[in-house]
């Protein structure tokens, strides 16, 4: 029997019907007094009906257990996939950072080379003072 909430509700209704039809009470209201008032025929019907419902419940519970195990396996697989994707993202970000660092270092070297080449002649103190005063 395949698990579904509908089947679970059906079993609950069957349990209610068993106690209602044999003892005349709701299943949550069953107690020693309501059971001891019954004759053997009523008790026999109650036991037989209860066993049938228990067997059906057992089958539904087994099916539910199979579904739960499959959900656990699926969740574990999804978590592994998520971790792999996170690792891929981190690797991609690291590669991007390395590329930016390489570009920045290259550009700094280029700028440094330009500055060095542009300042080949020496500036005297007097020229530097005059440049500062005029600025």
PDB file of C-alpha atoms in Angstrom:
ATOM      1  CA  UNK A   1       0.000   0.000   0.000  1.00  0.00           C
ATOM      2  CA  UNK A   2       1.437   3.336  -1.088  1.00  0.00           C
ATOM      3  CA  UNK A   3       1.616   6.067   1.555  1.00  0.00           C
ATOM      4  CA  UNK A   4      -0.495   9.190   1.232  1.00  0.00           C
ATOM      5  CA  UNK A   5      -2.070  11.575   3.691  1.00  0.00           C
ATOM      6  CA  UNK A   6      -5.469  10.627   2.318  1.00  0.00           C
ATOM      7  CA  UNK A   7      -4.874   6.964   3.244  1.00  0.00           C
ATOM      8  CA  UNK A   8      -3.663   8.000   6.665  1.00  0.00           C
ATOM      9  CA  UNK A   9      -6.873   9.988   7.210  1.00  0.00           C
ATOM     10  CA  UNK A  10      -8.883   7.002   5.949  1.00  0.00           C
ATOM     11  CA  UNK A  11      -7.271   4.759   8.577  1.00  0.00           C
ATOM     12  CA  UNK A  12      -8.026   7.351  11.245  1.00  0.00           C
ATOM     13  CA  UNK A  13     -11.667   7.397  10.146  1.00  0.00           C
ATOM     14  CA  UNK A  14     -11.768   3.579  10.159  1.00  0.00           C
ATOM     15  CA  UNK A  15     -10.448   3.522  13.723  1.00  0.00           C
ATOM     16  CA  UNK A  16     -13.142   5.998  14.725  1.00  0.00           C
ATOM     17  CA  UNK A  17     -15.788   3.905  12.974  1.00  0.00           C
ATOM     18  CA  UNK A  18     -14.652   0.670  14.673  1.00  0.00           C
ATOM     19  CA  UNK A  19     -15.018   2.100  18.159  1.00  0.00           C
ATOM     20  CA  UNK A  20     -18.169   3.994  17.340  1.00  0.00           C
ATOM     21  CA  UNK A  21     -19.927   0.975  15.831  1.00  0.00           C
ATOM     22  CA  UNK A  22     -18.823  -1.592  18.421  1.00  0.00           C
ATOM     23  CA  UNK A  23     -18.653   0.415  21.650  1.00  0.00           C
ATOM     24  CA  UNK A  24     -20.760   3.413  20.804  1.00  0.00           C
ATOM     25  CA  UNK A  25     -18.006   5.874  21.783  1.00  0.00           C
ATOM     26  CA  UNK A  26     -15.267   7.830  20.035  1.00  0.00           C
ATOM     27  CA  UNK A  27     -11.906   6.089  20.056  1.00  0.00           C
ATOM     28  CA  UNK A  28     -10.394   8.755  22.309  1.00  0.00           C
ATOM     29  CA  UNK A  29     -13.113   8.023  24.888  1.00  0.00           C
ATOM     30  CA  UNK A  30     -12.472   4.272  25.201  1.00  0.00           C
ATOM     31  CA  UNK A  31     -11.704   3.203  28.747  1.00  0.00           C
ATOM     32  CA  UNK A  32     -11.943   0.113  30.931  1.00  0.00           C
ATOM     33  CA  UNK A  33     -15.581   0.748  31.767  1.00  0.00           C
ATOM     34  CA  UNK A  34     -16.734   0.982  28.135  1.00  0.00           C
ATOM     35  CA  UNK A  35     -14.895  -2.231  27.265  1.00  0.00           C
ATOM     36  CA  UNK A  36     -16.088  -4.269  30.281  1.00  0.00           C
ATOM     37  CA  UNK A  37     -19.748  -3.441  29.467  1.00  0.00           C
ATOM     38  CA  UNK A  38     -19.437  -5.294  26.138  1.00  0.00           C
ATOM     39  CA  UNK A  39     -20.463  -8.881  25.542  1.00  0.00           C
ATOM     40  CA  UNK A  40     -18.163 -11.434  23.907  1.00  0.00           C
ATOM     41  CA  UNK A  41     -19.619 -10.894  20.433  1.00  0.00           C
ATOM     42  CA  UNK A  42     -19.033  -7.144  20.577  1.00  0.00           C
ATOM     43  CA  UNK A  43     -15.492  -7.659  21.891  1.00  0.00           C
ATOM     44  CA  UNK A  44     -14.790 -10.198  19.138  1.00  0.00           C
ATOM     45  CA  UNK A  45     -15.971  -7.723  16.487  1.00  0.00           C
ATOM     46  CA  UNK A  46     -13.898  -4.998  18.080  1.00  0.00           C
ATOM     47  CA  UNK A  47     -10.739  -7.118  18.127  1.00  0.00           C
ATOM     48  CA  UNK A  48     -11.194  -8.373  14.546  1.00  0.00           C
ATOM     49  CA  UNK A  49     -11.872  -4.846  13.230  1.00  0.00           C
ATOM     50  CA  UNK A  50      -8.976  -3.424  15.225  1.00  0.00           C
ATOM     51  CA  UNK A  51      -6.582  -6.053  13.839  1.00  0.00           C
ATOM     52  CA  UNK A  52      -7.652  -5.230  10.270  1.00  0.00           C
ATOM     53  CA  UNK A  53      -7.035  -1.538  10.881  1.00  0.00           C
ATOM     54  CA  UNK A  54      -3.662  -2.298  12.503  1.00  0.00           C
ATOM     55  CA  UNK A  55      -2.556  -4.364   9.511  1.00  0.00           C
ATOM     56  CA  UNK A  56      -3.574  -1.563   7.156  1.00  0.00           C
ATOM     57  CA  UNK A  57      -1.795   0.970   9.397  1.00  0.00           C
ATOM     58  CA  UNK A  58       1.357  -1.164   9.407  1.00  0.00           C
ATOM     59  CA  UNK A  59       1.401  -1.227   5.609  1.00  0.00           C
ATOM     60  CA  UNK A  60       0.929   2.534   5.424  1.00  0.00           C
ATOM     61  CA  UNK A  61       3.691   3.093   8.004  1.00  0.00           C
ATOM     62  CA  UNK A  62       6.096   0.855   6.092  1.00  0.00           C
ATOM     63  CA  UNK A  63       5.355   2.760   2.908  1.00  0.00           C
ATOM     64  CA  UNK A  64       5.869   6.050   4.770  1.00  0.00           C
ATOM     65  CA  UNK A  65       9.194   4.762   6.119  1.00  0.00           C
ATOM     66  CA  UNK A  66      10.350   3.967   2.572  1.00  0.00           C
ATOM     67  CA  UNK A  67       9.380   7.491   1.495  1.00  0.00           C
ATOM     68  CA  UNK A  68      11.210   9.024   4.455  1.00  0.00           C
ATOM     69  CA  UNK A  69      14.360   7.043   3.632  1.00  0.00           C
ATOM     70  CA  UNK A  70      14.176   8.178   0.001  1.00  0.00           C
ATOM     71  CA  UNK A  71      13.722  11.783   1.122  1.00  0.00           C
ATOM     72  CA  UNK A  72      16.785  11.458   3.373  1.00  0.00           C
ATOM     73  CA  UNK A  73      18.838  10.079   0.475  1.00  0.00           C
ATOM     74  CA  UNK A  74      17.604  12.865  -1.808  1.00  0.00           C
ATOM     75  CA  UNK A  75      18.410  15.478   0.825  1.00  0.00           C
ATOM     76  CA  UNK A  76      21.914  14.076   1.271  1.00  0.00           C
ATOM     77  CA  UNK A  77      22.474  14.102  -2.491  1.00  0.00           C
ATOM     78  CA  UNK A  78      21.170  17.677  -2.706  1.00  0.00           C
ATOM     79  CA  UNK A  79      23.518  18.731   0.098  1.00  0.00           C
ATOM     80  CA  UNK A  80      26.454  17.149  -1.726  1.00  0.00           C
ATOM     81  CA  UNK A  81      25.456  18.962  -4.916  1.00  0.00           C
ATOM     82  CA  UNK A  82      25.152  22.238  -3.017  1.00  0.00           C
ATOM     83  CA  UNK A  83      28.625  21.796  -1.499  1.00  0.00           C
ATOM     84  CA  UNK A  84      30.101  21.012  -4.913  1.00  0.00           C
ATOM     85  CA  UNK A  85      28.462  24.103  -6.409  1.00  0.00           C
ATOM     86  CA  UNK A  86      29.725  26.242  -3.530  1.00  0.00           C
ATOM     87  CA  UNK A  87      33.236  24.877  -4.076  1.00  0.00           C
ATOM     88  CA  UNK A  88      32.946  25.660  -7.804  1.00  0.00           C
ATOM     89  CA  UNK A  89      31.803  29.192  -6.996  1.00  0.00           C
ATOM     90  CA  UNK A  90      34.667  29.722  -4.549  1.00  0.00           C
ATOM     91  CA  UNK A  91      37.150  28.424  -7.129  1.00  0.00           C
ATOM     92  CA  UNK A  92      35.712  30.754  -9.771  1.00  0.00           C
ATOM     93  CA  UNK A  93      35.895  33.734  -7.406  1.00  0.00           C
ATOM     94  CA  UNK A  94      39.482  32.874  -6.509  1.00  0.00           C
ATOM     95  CA  UNK A  95      40.386  32.750 -10.199  1.00  0.00           C
ATOM     96  CA  UNK A  96      38.740  36.140 -10.720  1.00  0.00           C
ATOM     97  CA  UNK A  97      40.620  37.638  -7.763  1.00  0.00           C
ATOM     98  CA  UNK A  98      43.904  36.224  -9.069  1.00  0.00           C
ATOM     99  CA  UNK A  99      43.222  37.717 -12.518  1.00  0.00           C
ATOM    100  CA  UNK A 100      42.477  41.133 -11.001  1.00  0.00           C
ATOM    101  CA  UNK A 101      45.619  40.968  -8.847  1.00  0.00           C
ATOM    102  CA  UNK A 102      47.699  40.060 -11.879  1.00  0.00           C
ATOM    103  CA  UNK A 103      46.214  42.950 -13.860  1.00  0.00           C
ATOM    104  CA  UNK A 104      46.780  45.418 -11.019  1.00  0.00           C
ATOM    105  CA  UNK A 105      50.409  44.313 -10.586  1.00  0.00           C
ATOM    106  CA  UNK A 106      50.992  44.567 -14.319  1.00  0.00           C
ATOM    107  CA  UNK A 107      49.461  48.044 -14.520  1.00  0.00           C
ATOM    108  CA  UNK A 108      51.423  49.258 -11.487  1.00  0.00           C
ATOM    109  CA  UNK A 109      54.649  48.031 -13.099  1.00  0.00           C
ATOM    110  CA  UNK A 110      53.717  49.758 -16.363  1.00  0.00           C
ATOM    111  CA  UNK A 111      52.944  53.018 -14.558  1.00  0.00           C
ATOM    112  CA  UNK A 112      56.179  52.728 -12.591  1.00  0.00           C
ATOM    113  CA  UNK A 113      58.144  52.191 -15.804  1.00  0.00           C
ATOM    114  CA  UNK A 114      56.500  55.246 -17.392  1.00  0.00           C
ATOM    115  CA  UNK A 115      57.358  57.385 -14.379  1.00  0.00           C
ATOM    116  CA  UNK A 116      60.963  56.173 -14.404  1.00  0.00           C
ATOM    117  CA  UNK A 117      61.356  56.825 -18.116  1.00  0.00           C
ATOM    118  CA  UNK A 118      59.761  60.258 -17.867  1.00  0.00           C
ATOM    119  CA  UNK A 119      62.181  61.438 -15.182  1.00  0.00           C
ATOM    120  CA  UNK A 120      65.573  60.632 -16.703  1.00  0.00           C
ATOM    121  CA  UNK A 121      67.062  64.088 -16.265  1.00  0.00           C
ATOM    122  CA  UNK A 122      67.983  65.292 -12.813  1.00  0.00           C
ATOM    123  CA  UNK A 123      66.173  68.200 -11.256  1.00  0.00           C
ATOM    124  CA  UNK A 124      68.237  70.581  -9.189  1.00  0.00           C
ATOM    125  CA  UNK A 125      67.151  71.886  -5.800  1.00  0.00           C
ATOM    126  CA  UNK A 126      66.685  75.338  -7.202  1.00  0.00           C
ATOM    127  CA  UNK A 127      64.422  74.074 -10.015  1.00  0.00           C
ATOM    128  CA  UNK A 128      62.386  72.048  -7.510  1.00  0.00           C
ATOM    129  CA  UNK A 129      62.010  75.091  -5.184  1.00  0.00           C
ATOM    130  CA  UNK A 130      60.947  77.254  -8.095  1.00  0.00           C
ATOM    131  CA  UNK A 131      58.400  74.645  -9.208  1.00  0.00           C
ATOM    132  CA  UNK A 132      56.961  74.415  -5.695  1.00  0.00           C
ATOM    133  CA  UNK A 133      56.775  78.226  -5.322  1.00  0.00           C
ATOM    134  CA  UNK A 134      54.991  78.601  -8.644  1.00  0.00           C
ATOM    135  CA  UNK A 135      52.480  75.905  -7.759  1.00  0.00           C
TER     136      UNK A 135
END
